XYZ file of C-alpha atoms in Angstrom:
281
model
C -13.370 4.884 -23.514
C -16.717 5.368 -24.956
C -15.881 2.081 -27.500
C -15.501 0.031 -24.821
C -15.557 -3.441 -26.827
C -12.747 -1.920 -28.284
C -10.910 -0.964 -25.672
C -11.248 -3.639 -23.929
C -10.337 -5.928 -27.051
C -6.920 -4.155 -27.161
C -6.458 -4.270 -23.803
C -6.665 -8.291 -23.793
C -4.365 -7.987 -26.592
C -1.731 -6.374 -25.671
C 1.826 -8.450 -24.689
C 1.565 -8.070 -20.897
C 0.584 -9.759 -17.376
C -2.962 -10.097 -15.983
C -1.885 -8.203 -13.366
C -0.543 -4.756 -15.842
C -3.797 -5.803 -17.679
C -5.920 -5.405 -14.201
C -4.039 -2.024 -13.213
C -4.879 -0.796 -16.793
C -8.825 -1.478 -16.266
C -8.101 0.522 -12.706
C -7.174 3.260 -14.263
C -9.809 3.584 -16.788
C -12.667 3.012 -13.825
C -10.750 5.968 -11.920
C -11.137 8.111 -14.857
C -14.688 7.141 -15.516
C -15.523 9.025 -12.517
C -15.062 12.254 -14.269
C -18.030 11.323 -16.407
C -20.455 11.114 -13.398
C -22.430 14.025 -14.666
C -24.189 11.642 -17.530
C -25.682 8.924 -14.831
C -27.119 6.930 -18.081
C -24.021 6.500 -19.828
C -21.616 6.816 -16.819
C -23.470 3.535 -15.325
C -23.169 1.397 -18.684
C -19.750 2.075 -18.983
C -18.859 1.633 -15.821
C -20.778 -1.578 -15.590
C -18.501 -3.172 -18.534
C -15.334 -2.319 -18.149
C -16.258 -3.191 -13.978
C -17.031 -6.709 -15.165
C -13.657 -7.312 -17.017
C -11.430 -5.866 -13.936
C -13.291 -8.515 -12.080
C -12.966 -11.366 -14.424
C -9.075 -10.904 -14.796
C -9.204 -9.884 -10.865
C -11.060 -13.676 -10.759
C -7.826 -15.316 -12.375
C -5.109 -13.911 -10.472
C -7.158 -14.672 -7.268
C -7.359 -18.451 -8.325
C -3.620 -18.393 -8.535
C -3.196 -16.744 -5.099
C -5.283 -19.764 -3.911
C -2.734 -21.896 -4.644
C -0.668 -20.657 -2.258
C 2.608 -21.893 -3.666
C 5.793 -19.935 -2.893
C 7.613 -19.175 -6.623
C 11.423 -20.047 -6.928
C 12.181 -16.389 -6.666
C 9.817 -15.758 -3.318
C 11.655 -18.800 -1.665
C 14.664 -17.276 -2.660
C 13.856 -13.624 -1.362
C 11.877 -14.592 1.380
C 12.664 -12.777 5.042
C 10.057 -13.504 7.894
C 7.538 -10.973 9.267
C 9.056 -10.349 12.614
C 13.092 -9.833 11.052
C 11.241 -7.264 8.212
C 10.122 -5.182 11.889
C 13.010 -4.601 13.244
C 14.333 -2.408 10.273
C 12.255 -0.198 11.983
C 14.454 0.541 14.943
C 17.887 -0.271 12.880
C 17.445 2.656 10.492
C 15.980 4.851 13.076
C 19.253 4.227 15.789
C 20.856 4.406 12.486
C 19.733 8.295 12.307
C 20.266 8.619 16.269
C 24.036 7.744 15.251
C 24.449 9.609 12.547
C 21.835 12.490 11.731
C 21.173 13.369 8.214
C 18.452 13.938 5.728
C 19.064 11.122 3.771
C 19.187 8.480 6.744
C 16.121 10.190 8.186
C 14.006 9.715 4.895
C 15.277 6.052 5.251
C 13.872 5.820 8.942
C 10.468 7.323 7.559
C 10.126 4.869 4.636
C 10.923 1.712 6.688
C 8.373 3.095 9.133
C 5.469 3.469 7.094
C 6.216 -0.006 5.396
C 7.383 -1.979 8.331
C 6.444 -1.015 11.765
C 2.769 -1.668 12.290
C -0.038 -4.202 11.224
C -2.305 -1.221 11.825
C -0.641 0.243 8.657
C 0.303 -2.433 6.392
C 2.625 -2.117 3.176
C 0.805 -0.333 0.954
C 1.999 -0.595 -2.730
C 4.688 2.490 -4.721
C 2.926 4.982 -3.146
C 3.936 7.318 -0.433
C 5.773 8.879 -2.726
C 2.966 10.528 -4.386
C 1.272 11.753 -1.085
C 1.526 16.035 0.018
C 1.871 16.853 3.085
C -0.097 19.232 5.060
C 0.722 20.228 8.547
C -1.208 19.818 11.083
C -1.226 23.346 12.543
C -3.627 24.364 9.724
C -6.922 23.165 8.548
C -7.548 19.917 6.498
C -6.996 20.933 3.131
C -9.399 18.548 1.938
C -7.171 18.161 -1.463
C -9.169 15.925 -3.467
C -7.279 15.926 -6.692
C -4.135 14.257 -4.638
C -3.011 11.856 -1.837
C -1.907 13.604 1.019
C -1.153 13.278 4.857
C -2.549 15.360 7.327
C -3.072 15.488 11.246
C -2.285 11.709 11.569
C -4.343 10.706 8.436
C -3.618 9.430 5.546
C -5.682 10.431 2.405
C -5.924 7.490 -0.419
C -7.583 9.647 -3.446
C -6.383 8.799 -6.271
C -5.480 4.978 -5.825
C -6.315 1.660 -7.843
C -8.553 0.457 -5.519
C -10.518 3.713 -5.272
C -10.568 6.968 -2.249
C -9.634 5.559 1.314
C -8.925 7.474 4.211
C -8.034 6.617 8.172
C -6.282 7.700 11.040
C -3.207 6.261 12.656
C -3.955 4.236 16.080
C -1.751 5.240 19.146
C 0.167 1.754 18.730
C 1.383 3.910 15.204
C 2.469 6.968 16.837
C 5.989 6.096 15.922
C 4.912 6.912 12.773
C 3.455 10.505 13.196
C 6.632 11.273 14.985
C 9.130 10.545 12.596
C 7.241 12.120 9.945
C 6.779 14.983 12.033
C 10.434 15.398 12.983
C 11.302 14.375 9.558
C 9.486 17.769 8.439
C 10.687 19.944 10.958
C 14.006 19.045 10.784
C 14.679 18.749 6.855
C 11.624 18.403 4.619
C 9.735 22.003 4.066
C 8.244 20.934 1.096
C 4.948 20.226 0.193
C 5.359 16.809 -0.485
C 5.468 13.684 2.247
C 8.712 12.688 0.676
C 11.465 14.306 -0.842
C 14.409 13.872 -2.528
C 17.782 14.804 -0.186
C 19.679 16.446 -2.870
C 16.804 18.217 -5.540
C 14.310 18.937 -2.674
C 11.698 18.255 -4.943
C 9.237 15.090 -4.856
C 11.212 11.645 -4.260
C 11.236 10.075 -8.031
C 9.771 6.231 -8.498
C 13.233 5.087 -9.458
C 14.690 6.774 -5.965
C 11.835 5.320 -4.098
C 11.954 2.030 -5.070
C 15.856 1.979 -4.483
C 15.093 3.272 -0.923
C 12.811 0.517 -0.179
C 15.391 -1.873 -1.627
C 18.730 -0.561 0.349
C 16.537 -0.372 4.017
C 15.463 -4.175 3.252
C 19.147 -5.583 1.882
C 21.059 -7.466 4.581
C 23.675 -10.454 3.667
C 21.844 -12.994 3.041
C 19.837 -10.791 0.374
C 22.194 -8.218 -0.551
C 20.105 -6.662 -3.193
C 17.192 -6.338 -0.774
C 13.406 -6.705 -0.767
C 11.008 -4.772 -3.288
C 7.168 -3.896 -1.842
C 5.630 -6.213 -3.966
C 7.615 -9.026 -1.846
C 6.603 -7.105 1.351
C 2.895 -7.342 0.787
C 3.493 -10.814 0.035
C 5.022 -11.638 3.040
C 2.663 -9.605 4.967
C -0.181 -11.699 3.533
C 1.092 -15.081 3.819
C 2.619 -14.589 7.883
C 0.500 -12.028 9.132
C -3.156 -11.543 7.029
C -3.015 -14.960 6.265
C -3.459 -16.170 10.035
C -6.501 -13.828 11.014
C -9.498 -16.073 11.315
C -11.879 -13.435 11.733
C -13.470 -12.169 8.465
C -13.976 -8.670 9.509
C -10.497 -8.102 10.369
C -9.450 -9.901 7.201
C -11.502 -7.091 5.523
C -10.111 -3.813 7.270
C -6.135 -5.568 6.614
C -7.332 -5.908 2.847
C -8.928 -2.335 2.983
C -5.344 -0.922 4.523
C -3.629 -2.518 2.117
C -5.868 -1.598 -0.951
C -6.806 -5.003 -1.579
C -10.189 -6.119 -3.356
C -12.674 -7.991 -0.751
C -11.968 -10.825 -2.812
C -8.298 -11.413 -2.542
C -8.621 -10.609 1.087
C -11.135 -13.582 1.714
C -9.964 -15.756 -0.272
C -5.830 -15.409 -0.296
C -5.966 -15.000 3.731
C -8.096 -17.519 4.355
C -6.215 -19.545 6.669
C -7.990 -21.122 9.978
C -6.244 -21.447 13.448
C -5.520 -24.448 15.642
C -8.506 -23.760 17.789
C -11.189 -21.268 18.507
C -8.935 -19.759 21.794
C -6.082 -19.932 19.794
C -7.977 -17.284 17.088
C -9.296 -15.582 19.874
C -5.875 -14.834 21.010
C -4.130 -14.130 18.121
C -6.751 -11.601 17.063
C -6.018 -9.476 20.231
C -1.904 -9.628 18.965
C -2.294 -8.871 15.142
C -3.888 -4.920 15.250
C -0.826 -4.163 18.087
């Protein structure tokens, strides 16, 4: 990383999206910060490889501003308030017939689905510990983890986040609670029903997939989709630029996509003033 012309010539080079491209200049700032100890060097390698995550960041937001829905979006595309009520299906779901498997499948759809407070974060849930909340916060840097109601964001793209669920996202606490005492004594947020070890990307993905399928899109909804949808029917309709910012900060969103993808004004000053009060339920 020291070479960074270099690195960031091959980086350009290489066969693949803007957006892998973007995720790959994440990673290296992420790492960077294990070279804090040289301030000097630490700051001018930072500052480069800062300015070309922002310049590709920069062209993917200019597409976003488009705001075109994609053959395959208007193909996939299920509605904000139908996505909800997963939520209770795969919870009565569990009511009806109790089991590990169906109770991981409540959890997931909960922390994706049930509340603007918490919107869909990208693949990763999977990667979070668990601590219980009968014991001290841990204070685990080195990983994502859920404690006490809070969630933990350390090692993310968008850099360490952390907040507490609201009481309008106690439904969430609960079934990860439950979920814990009931089948999950692991130490991870998630696990896999049959190994008992840490829910694999492959199985977490297909999770997300089967909770979202239905008939008219049998092979369901992936959480890129999900954050799309989110943005375009629920972030995109928030007129206030401070709220716009703590959505974008949930979601792990740069400032800049947040202002400029939502970006989307109301009817009329009461009718923002209304719908503000209705998006954070």
């Amino acid at each position: 990383m020291v070479d960074y012309p270099t690195v960031i010539k091959n980086v350009n080079e290489q066969d693949i999206s803007l957006n892998s491209k973007r995720q790959l200049f994440s990673v290296i700032l992420v790492l960077l910060d294990f070279h804090k100890g040289n301030p000097q060097m630490y700051k001018k390698w930072y500052g480069h490889y800062k300015l070309e995550h922002e310049r590709i960041s920069k062209i993917l937001d200019d597409e976003l501003l488009k705001n075109v829905k994609t053959p395959f979006q208007q193909e996939n595309w299920v509605s904000w308030p139908k996505l909800k009520k997963i939520v209770t299906s795969t919870r009565r779901k569990n009511q009806k017939n109790p089991s590990e498997e169906n109770m991981l499948r409540a959890v997931v759809a909960a922390l994706y689905l049930s509340s603007n407070y918490l919107p869909p974060r990208r693949n990763i849930y999977r990667t979070f510990k668990y601590y219980s909340k009968d014991q001290a916060d841990p204070f685990d840097v080195l990983n994502n983890y859920y404690w006490n109601k809070k969630f933990y964001f350390n090692i993310t793209k968008s850099g360490k986040q952390e907040f507490e669920l609201n009481k309008q996202s106690m439904k969430i606490t609960r079934l990860i609670e439950e979920y814990h005492k009931l089948y999950n004594k692991s130490d991870w947020l998630l696990q896999d029903p049959v190994t008992k070890q840490q829910l694999s990307e492959s199985s977490y993905k297909k999770i997300i997939k089967e909770i979202t399928s239905s008939k008219t899109h049998p092979s369901g909804i992936g959480v890129r989709m999900l954050r799309t949808i989110f943005c375009t029917e629920v972030a995109n309709k928030i007129n206030d630029s401070n709220l716009r910012k703590l959505i974008s900060f949930r979601m792990g969103h740069n400032i800049s996509t947040a202002t400029k993808y939502y970006d989307k004004a109301y009817e009329s000053e009461e009718h923002s003033i209304q719908m503000k009060k209705q998006q954070m339920k």
